[in-house]
XYZ file of C-alpha atoms in Angstrom:
581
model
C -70.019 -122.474 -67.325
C -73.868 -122.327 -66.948
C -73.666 -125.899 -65.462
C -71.443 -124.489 -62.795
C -73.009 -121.441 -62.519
C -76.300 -124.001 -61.368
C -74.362 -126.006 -59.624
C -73.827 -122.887 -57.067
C -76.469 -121.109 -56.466
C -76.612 -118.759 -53.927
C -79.897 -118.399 -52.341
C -81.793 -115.080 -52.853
C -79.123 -114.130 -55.656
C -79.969 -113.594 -59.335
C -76.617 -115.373 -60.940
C -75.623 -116.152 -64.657
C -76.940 -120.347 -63.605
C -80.174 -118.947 -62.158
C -80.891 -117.012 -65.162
C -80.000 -119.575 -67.591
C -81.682 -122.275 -65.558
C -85.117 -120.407 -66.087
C -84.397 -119.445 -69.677
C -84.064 -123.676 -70.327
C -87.539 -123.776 -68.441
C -89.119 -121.497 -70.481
C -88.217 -122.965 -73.624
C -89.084 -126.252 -72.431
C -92.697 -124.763 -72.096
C -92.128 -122.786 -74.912
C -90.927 -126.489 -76.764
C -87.985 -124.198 -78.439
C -86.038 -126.471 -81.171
C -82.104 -127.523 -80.073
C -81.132 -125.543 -82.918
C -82.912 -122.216 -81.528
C -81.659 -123.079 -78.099
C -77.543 -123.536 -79.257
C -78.014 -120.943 -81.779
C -79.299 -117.882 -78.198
C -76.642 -119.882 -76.247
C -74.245 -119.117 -78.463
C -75.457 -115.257 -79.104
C -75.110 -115.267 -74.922
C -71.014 -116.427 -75.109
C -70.582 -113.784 -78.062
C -72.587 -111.224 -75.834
C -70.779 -111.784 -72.751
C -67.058 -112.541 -74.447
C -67.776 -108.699 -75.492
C -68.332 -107.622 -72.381
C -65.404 -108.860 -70.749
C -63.554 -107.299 -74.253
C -64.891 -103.917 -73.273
C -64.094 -104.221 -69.555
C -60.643 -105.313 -70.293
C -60.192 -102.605 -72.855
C -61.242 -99.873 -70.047
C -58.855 -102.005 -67.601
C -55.952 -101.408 -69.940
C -56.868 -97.835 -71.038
C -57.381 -96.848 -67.244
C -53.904 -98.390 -66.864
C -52.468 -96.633 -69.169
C -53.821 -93.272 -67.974
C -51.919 -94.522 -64.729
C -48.938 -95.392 -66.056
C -48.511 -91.657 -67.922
C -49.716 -89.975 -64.722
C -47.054 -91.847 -63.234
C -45.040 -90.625 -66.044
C -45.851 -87.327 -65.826
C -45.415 -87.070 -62.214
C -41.773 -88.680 -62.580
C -41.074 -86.144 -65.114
C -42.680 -83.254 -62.930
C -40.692 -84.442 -59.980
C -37.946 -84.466 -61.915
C -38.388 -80.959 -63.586
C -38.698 -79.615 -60.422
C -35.368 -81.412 -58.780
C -33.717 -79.420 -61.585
C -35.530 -76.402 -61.553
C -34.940 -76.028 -57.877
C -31.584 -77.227 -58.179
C -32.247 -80.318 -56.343
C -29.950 -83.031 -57.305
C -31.060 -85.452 -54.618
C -34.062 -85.742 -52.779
C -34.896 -87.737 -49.824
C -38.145 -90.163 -50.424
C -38.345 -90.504 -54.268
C -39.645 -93.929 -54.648
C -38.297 -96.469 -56.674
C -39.525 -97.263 -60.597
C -40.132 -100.666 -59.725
C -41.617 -100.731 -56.010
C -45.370 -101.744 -55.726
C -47.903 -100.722 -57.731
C -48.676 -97.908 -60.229
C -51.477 -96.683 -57.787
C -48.657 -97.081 -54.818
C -46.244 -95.283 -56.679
C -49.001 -92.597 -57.304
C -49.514 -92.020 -54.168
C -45.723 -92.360 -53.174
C -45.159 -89.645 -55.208
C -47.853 -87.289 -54.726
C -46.635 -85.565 -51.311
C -43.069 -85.245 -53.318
C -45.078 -83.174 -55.528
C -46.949 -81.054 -53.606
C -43.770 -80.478 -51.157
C -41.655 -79.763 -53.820
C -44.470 -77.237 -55.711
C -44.792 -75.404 -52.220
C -40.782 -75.291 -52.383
C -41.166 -74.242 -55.764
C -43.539 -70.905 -54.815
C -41.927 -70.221 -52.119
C -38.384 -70.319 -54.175
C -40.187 -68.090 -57.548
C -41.794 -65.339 -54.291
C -38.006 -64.818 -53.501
C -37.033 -64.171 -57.147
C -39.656 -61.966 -57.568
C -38.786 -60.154 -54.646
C -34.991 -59.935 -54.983
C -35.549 -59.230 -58.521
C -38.338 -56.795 -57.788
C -35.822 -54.533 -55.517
C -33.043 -54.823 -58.268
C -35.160 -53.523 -60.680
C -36.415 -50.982 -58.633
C -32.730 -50.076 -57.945
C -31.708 -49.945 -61.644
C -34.816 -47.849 -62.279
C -33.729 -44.991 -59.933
C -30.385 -45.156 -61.415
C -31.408 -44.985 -64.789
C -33.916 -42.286 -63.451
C -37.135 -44.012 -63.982
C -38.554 -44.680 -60.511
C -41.858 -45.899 -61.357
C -41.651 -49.701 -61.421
C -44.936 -50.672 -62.559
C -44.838 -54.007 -64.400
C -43.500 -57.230 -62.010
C -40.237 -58.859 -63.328
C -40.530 -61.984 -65.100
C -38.910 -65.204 -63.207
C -37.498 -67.619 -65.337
C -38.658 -70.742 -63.611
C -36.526 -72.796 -65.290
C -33.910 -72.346 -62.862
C -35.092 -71.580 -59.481
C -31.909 -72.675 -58.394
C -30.443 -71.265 -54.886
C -27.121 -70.608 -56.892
C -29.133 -68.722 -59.399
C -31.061 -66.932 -56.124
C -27.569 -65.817 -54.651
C -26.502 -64.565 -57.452
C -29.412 -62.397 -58.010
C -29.245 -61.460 -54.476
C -25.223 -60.326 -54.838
C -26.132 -58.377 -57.532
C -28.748 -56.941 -55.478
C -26.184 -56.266 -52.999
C -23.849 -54.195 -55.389
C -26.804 -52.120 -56.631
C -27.448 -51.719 -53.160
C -24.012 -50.451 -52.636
C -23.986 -48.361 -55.477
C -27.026 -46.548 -54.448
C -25.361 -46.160 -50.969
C -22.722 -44.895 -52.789
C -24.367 -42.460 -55.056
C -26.768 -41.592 -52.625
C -23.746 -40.695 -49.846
C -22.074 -38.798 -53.523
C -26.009 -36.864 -53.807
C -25.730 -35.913 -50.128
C -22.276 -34.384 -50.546
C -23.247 -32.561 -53.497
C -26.113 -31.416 -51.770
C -24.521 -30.272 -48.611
C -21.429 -28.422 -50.995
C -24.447 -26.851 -52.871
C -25.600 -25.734 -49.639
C -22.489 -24.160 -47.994
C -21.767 -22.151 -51.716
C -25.331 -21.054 -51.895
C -25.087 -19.653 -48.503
C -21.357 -18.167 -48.833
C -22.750 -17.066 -52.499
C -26.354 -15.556 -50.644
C -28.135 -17.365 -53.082
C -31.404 -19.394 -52.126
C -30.666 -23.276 -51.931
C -33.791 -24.540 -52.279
C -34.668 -22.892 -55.115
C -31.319 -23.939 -56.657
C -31.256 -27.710 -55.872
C -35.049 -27.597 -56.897
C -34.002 -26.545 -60.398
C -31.570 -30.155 -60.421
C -34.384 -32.556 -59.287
C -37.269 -31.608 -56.671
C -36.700 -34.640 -54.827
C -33.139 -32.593 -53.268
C -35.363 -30.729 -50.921
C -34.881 -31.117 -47.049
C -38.497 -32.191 -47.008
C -38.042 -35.038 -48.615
C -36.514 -38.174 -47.131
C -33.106 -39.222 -47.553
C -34.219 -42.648 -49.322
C -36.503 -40.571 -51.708
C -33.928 -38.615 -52.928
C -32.919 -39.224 -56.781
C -29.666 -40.910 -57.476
C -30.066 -41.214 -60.979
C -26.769 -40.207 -63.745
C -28.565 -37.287 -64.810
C -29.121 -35.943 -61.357
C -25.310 -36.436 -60.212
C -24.339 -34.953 -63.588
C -26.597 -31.844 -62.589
C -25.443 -31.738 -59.198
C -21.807 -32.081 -60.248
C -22.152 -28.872 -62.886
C -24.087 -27.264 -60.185
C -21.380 -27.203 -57.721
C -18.833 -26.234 -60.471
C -21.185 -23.527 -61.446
C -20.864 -22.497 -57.834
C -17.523 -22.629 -57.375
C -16.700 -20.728 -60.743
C -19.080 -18.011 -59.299
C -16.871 -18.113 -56.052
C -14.343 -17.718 -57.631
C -14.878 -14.643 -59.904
C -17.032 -12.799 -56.487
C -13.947 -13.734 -54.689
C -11.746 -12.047 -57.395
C -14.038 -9.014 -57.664
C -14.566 -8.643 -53.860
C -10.270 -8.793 -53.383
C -9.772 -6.218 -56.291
C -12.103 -4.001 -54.788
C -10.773 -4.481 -51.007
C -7.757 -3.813 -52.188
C -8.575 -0.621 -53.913
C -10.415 -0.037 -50.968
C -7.135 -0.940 -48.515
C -5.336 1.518 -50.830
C -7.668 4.287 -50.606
C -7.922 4.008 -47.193
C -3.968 4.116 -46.654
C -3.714 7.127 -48.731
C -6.593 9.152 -47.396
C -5.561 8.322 -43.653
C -8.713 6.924 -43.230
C -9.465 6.259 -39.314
C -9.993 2.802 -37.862
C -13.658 3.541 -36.890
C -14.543 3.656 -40.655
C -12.427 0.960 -41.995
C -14.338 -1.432 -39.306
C -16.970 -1.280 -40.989
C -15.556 -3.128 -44.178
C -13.187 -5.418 -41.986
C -15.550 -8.496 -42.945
C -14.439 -7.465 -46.437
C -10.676 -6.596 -45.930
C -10.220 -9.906 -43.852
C -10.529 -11.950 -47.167
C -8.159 -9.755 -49.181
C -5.803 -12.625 -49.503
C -8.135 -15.871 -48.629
C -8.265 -18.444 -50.979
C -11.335 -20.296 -52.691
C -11.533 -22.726 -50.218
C -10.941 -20.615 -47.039
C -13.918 -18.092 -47.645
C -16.648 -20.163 -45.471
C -18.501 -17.768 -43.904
C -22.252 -16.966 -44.916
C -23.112 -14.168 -47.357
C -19.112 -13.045 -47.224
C -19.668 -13.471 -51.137
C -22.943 -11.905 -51.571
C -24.074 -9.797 -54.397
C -25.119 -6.771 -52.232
C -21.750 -6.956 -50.358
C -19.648 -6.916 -53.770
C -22.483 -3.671 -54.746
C -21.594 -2.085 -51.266
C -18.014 -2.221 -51.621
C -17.632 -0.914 -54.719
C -19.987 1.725 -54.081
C -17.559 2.224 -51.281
C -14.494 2.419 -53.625
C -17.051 4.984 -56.222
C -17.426 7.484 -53.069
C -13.619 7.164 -51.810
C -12.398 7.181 -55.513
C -14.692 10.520 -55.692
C -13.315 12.093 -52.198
C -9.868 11.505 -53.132
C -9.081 14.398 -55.053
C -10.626 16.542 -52.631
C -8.484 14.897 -49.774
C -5.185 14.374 -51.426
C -4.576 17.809 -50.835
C -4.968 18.202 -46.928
C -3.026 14.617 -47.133
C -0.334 15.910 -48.878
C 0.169 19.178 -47.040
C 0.297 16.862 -44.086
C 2.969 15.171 -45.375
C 4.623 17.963 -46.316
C 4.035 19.518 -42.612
C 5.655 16.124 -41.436
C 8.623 16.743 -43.852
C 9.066 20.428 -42.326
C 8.895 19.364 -39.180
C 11.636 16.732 -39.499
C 13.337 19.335 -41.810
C 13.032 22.013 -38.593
C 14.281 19.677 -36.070
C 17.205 18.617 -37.928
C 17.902 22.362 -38.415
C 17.790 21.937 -42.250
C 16.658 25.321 -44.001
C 13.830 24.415 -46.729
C 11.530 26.624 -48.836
C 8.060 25.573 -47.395
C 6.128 28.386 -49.347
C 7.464 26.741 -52.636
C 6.482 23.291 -52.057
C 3.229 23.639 -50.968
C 2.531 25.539 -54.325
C 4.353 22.588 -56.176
C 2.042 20.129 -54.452
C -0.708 22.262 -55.277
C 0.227 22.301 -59.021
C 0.800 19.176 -59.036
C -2.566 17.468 -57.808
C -4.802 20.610 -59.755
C -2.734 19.424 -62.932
C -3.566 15.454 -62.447
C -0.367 15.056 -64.503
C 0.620 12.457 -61.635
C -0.815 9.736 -59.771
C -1.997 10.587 -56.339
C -0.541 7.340 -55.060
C 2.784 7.978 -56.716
C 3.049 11.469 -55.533
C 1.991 10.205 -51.390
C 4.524 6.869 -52.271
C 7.773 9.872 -53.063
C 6.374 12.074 -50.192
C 6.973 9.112 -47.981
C 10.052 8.371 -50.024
C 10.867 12.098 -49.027
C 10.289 11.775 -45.396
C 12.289 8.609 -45.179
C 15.405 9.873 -46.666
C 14.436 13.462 -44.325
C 14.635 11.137 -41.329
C 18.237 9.435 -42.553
C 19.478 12.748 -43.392
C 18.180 13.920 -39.974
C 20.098 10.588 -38.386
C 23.217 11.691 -39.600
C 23.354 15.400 -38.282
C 21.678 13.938 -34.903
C 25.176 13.452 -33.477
C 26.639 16.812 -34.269
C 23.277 18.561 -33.790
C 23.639 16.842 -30.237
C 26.728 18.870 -30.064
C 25.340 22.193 -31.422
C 23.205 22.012 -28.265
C 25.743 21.488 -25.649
C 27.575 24.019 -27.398
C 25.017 26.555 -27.480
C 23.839 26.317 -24.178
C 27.916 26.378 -22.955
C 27.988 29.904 -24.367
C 24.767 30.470 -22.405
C 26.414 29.962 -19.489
C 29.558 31.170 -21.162
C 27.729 35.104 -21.567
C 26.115 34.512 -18.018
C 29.176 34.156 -16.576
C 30.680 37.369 -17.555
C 27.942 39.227 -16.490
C 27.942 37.348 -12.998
C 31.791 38.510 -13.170
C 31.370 42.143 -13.938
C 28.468 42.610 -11.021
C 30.587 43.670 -7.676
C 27.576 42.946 -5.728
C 27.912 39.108 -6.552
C 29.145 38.232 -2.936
C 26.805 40.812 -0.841
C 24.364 38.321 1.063
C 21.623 39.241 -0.839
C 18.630 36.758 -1.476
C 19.679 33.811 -4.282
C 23.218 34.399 -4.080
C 24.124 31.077 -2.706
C 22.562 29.723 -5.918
C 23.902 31.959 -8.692
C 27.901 31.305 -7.041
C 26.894 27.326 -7.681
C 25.818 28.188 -10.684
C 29.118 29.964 -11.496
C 30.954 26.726 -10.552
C 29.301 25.116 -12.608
C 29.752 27.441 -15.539
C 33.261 27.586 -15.095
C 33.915 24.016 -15.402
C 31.616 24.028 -18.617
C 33.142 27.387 -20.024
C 36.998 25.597 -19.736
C 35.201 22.589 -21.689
C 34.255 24.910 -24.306
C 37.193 24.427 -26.752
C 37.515 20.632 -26.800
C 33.791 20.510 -27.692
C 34.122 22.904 -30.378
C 37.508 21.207 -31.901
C 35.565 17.556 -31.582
C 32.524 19.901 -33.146
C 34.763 20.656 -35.868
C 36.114 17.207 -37.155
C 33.184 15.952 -36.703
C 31.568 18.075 -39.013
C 34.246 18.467 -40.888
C 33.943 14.693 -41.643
C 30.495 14.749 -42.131
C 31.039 17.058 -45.013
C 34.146 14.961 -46.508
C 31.987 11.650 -46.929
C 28.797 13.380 -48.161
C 30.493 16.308 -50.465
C 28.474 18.803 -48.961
C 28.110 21.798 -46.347
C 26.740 21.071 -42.906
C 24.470 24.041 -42.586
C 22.648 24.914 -39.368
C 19.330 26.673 -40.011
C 20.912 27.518 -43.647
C 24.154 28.498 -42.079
C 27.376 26.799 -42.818
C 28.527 25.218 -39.204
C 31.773 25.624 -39.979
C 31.667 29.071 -40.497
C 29.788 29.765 -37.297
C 32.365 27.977 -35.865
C 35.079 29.674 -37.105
C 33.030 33.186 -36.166
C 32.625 31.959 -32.805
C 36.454 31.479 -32.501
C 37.672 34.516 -33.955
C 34.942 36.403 -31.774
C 36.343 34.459 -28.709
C 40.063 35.829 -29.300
C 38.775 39.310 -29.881
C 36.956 38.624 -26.147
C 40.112 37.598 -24.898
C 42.068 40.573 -26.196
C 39.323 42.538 -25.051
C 39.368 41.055 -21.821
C 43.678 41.783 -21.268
C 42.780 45.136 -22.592
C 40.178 46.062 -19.999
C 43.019 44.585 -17.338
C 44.926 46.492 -18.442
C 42.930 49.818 -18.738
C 41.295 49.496 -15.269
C 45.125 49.040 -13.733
C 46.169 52.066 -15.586
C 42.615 53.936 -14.684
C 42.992 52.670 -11.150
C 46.646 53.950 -10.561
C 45.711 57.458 -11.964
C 42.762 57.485 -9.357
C 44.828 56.581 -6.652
C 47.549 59.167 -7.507
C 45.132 61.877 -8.067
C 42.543 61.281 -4.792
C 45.248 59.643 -2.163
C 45.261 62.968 -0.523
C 41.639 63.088 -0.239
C 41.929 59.429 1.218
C 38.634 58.464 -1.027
C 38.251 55.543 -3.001
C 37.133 54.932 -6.714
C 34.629 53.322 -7.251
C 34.424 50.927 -9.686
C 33.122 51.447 -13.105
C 32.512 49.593 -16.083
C 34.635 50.973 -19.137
C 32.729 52.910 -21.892
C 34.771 50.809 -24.552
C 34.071 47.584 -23.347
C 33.054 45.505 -25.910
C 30.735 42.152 -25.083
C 31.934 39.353 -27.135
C 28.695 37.199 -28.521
C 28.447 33.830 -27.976
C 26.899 31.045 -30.511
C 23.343 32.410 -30.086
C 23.429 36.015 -29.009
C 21.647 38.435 -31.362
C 23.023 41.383 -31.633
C 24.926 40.578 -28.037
C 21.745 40.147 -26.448
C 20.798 36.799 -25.882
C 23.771 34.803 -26.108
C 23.100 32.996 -29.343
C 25.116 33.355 -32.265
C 23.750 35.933 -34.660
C 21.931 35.324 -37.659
C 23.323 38.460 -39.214
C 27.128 37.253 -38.482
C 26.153 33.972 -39.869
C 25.513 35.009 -42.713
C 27.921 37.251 -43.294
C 30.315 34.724 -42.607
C 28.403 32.443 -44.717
C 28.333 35.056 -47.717
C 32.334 35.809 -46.896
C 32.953 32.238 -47.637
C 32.968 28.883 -45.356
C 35.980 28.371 -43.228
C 35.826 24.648 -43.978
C 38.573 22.745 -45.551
C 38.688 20.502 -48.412
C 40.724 17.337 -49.282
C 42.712 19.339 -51.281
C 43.485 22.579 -48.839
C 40.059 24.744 -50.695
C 37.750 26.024 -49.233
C 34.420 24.028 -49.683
C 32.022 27.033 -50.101
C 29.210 24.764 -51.454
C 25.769 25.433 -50.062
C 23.602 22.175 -48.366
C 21.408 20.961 -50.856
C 18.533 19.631 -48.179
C 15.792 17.289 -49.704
C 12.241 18.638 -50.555
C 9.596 18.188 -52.808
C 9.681 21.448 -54.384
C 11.924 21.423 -56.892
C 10.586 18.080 -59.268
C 11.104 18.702 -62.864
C 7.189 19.093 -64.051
C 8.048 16.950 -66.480
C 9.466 14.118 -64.291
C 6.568 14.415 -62.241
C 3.980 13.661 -65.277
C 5.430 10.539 -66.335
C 7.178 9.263 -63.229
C 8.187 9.938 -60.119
C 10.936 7.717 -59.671
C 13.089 10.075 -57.008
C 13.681 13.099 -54.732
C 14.854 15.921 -55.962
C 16.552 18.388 -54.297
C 16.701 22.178 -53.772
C 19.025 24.566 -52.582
C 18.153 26.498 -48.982
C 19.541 29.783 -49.364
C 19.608 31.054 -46.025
């Protein structure tokens, strides 16, 4: 090798042949031995074979280093395929193509592509798994997310991604959801607190602070607990509702009653008509603000208190009022009552407290009711009283239009008093008919209701029966008179026809006025209460089924006569009195 080595020599270059070229010179000066000279040769082979034992140990070592880089890089690539769920990718090289250094650097922007994919892939994880933790947090009611969620980068994988990102989307949901539910809650909590008067801020600050209106709709907490609070919130509410709604009716109601028994004017009862309206509301329909407010519950019953007080006071004049209605009825159906009597009873009655003022108005009314049917059923032969009546009216006017001689002398309103005694006439021949329908009439009044028809405590029927026995006696009177003025006028003419003078006409001393239905004391016309009486004490003139006389008296209704002890337990009817005339 050192042979060729000199053989070659380049010029200017130091080579293995140059060098051992000059070390055989210098041992030929030198005059080294042959033995010396193979015994360094050799030492130069042994030094030289180890160099090329060391460089080919580093060759194989630094190929070996390439060979588990390549390894490793393989391995990465392939740990990533799978952690990013990559089951083929576009540009791997093969095992076998070119050199360990080519497939190096084959490999290397595979890598770097693929670790860029890789952060890119873990940022999404973090982010999607960021916001579901931050979601689970608010529902569990822990907000504060401080530590980052750890991303299993074993599987990056985009089916692991969308599943993380659908479960993202039902927590997302379910804090729409629940934060829609919050809102409602809120808004019911609201509307209560106002129908309630209670302060809502204060009251959805007590359930979590972030309920305010201040605070944004995203901010608000959607947590379990806060829904639970909200829910027994609103039920708190509503149960309060409830029982003000309860307590407000009972008390408009006592108020509504108090009112209807005290009369009290619709200028007053205006000023509790925002009460009175929900009387019979439901829970749900009360809506309007502050209709369920403490102070207005306070106010109305304080209301109630001072009515409850001024009852007693009024329940008098109300009563008497009544009672005043129930004459008046009494007096225009011509029903005879002791008024004196029942307004003492009344009085007795209220001073003794032995009886509800609301039961004793409800029988008054009861009272008046049955006053106005019993007033019904005389309102037909009342009718006929009337036209009665004023027939005998005309009926006494009549005869004294008869008996004036001066009745056709032209004298001022004579023309209207001879039209007027047309008229009479034809009413004064109607006379009998209306007192024979006046008398079955009545007469069947009394049959169905076992009872006398009286007319301002009078029996009818006996005032009929006067009038008729009064109206013969008139009529025998009258054909008496006839004939005592023919007699008295044939005497006159025999005694003065000498004289040639003429009588003149004069009204017999023993004439005798017959009275009509409403003459008192043959005054007026109108039959007379004395007579009436009389007649009435003599005995009716009405007939029974049975051929008797029916001398019962009317029993008209009033108040006056309730059994005191009826009237401190119950008041369950009307009793009746009877109206001696």
């Amino acid at each position: 090798m050192a042979v060729a080595d000199a053989q070659s020599p380049r010029v200017g270059e130091t080579t293995c042949g140059s060098l051992l070229q000059k070390l055989q010179e210098i041992w030929n000066e030198v005059g080294e031995s042959d033995e010396e000279r193979d015994k360094m040769l050799l030492q130069l082979d042994q030094e030289c074979l180890d160099v090329y034992k060391r460089k080919v140990e580093l060759a194989a070592k630094s190929r070996a280093q390439l060979l588990q880089a390549l390894s490793d890089s393989r391995l990465e690539l392939s740990s990533l395929l799978s952690a990013l769920g990559e089951k083929t990718f576009t540009g791997v090289p093969e095992e076998t193509s070119g050199t360990i250094k080519e497939q190096l650097a084959a490999i290397a922007p595979l890598l770097e592509q693929l670790w860029k994919q890789k952060e890119e892939r873990v940022k999404e994880f973090t982010d999607v798994q960021l916001q579901i933790q931050k979601i689970c947090g608010e529902i569990a009611g822990n907000s504060n997310v401080s530590e980052s969620p750890v991303v299993d980068e074993s599987d990056l994988s985009l089916k692991k991604l969308d599943e993380f990102q659908s479960q993202l989307h039902d927590l997302q949901k379910e804090k729409s959801e629940r934060l829609h539910k919050v809102l409602e809650f809120v808004s019911t909590v609201h509307d209560l607190c106002a129908v309630l008067g209670l302060d809502f801020l204060s009251t959805v600050t007590k359930v979590h602070p972030s309920l305010k209106d201040s605070t944004g709709v995203q901010s608000k907490s959607i947590s379990n607990d806060t829904l639970s609070r909200l829910a027994n919130t609103v039920l708190a509410l509503k149960e309060d509702k409830k029982q003000r709604l309860h307590k407000l009716q009972e008390s408009a109601t006592q108020l509504i009653d108090l009112w209807n028994l005290m009369d009290t004017p619709d200028e007053e009862r205006k000023l509790f008509e925002h009460v009175t309206c929900n009387i019979s509301a439901s829970v749900d329909e009360v809506t309007v603000p502050g209709s369920l407010a403490l102070d207005l519950i306070e106010q109305t019953e304080v209301e109630v208190e001072r009515l409850d007080q001024l009852k007693s006071s009024r329940m008098k004049e109300i009563a008497f009022k009544k009672q005043a209605e129930l004459e008046e009825i009494f007096a225009r159906a011509h029903i005879e009552i002791d008024t004196e009597a029942a307004r003492e009873k009344i009085m007795e009655l209220i001073d003794s407290g032995n009886v509800e003022p609301t039961e004793l108005l409800a029988d008054m009314d009861d009272q008046i009711a049955k006053a106005n049917d019993e007033a019904l059923s005389r309102k037909d032969i009342l009718d006929k009283v009337e036209k009665w009546m004023s027939a005998c009216e005309e009926e006494s006017w009549l005869e004294d239009y008869n008996r004036d001689e001066n009745r056709y002398n032209a004298s001022r309103g004579a023309h209207l008093n001879l039209k007027r005694a047309e008229k009479a006439r034809i009413l004064v021949n109607k006379i009998p008919a209306l007192v024979d329908t006046l008398v079955a009439k009545t007469r069947g009044w009394e049959e169905d209701r076992g009872i006398s028809f009286t007319y301002d405590g009078v029996p009818l029927l006996a005032m009929l029966d006067e009038y008729a026995m009064l109206r013969q006696e008139r009529e025998e009177e009258k054909r008496r008179m006839r004939d005592q003025k023919k007699y008295q006028d044939l005497q006159h003419t025999e005694q003065e026809a000498p004289f040639g003078s003429k009588p003149s006409p004069a009204r017999p001393v023993g004439t005798k006025k017959v009275v009509g239905p409403r003459a008192n004391g043959g005054a007026s016309g109108t039959p007379s209460r004395r007579l009436s009486v009389n007649a009435h004490q003599n005995g009716s003139r009405s007939v029974t089924k049975d051929g008797k006389r029916d001398l019962r008296p009317v029993a008209p209704m009033n108040y006056v006569e309730m059994a005191k002890e009826d009237a401190a337990s119950h008041i369950s009817g009307t009793d009746t009195v009877s109206a001696s005339p």
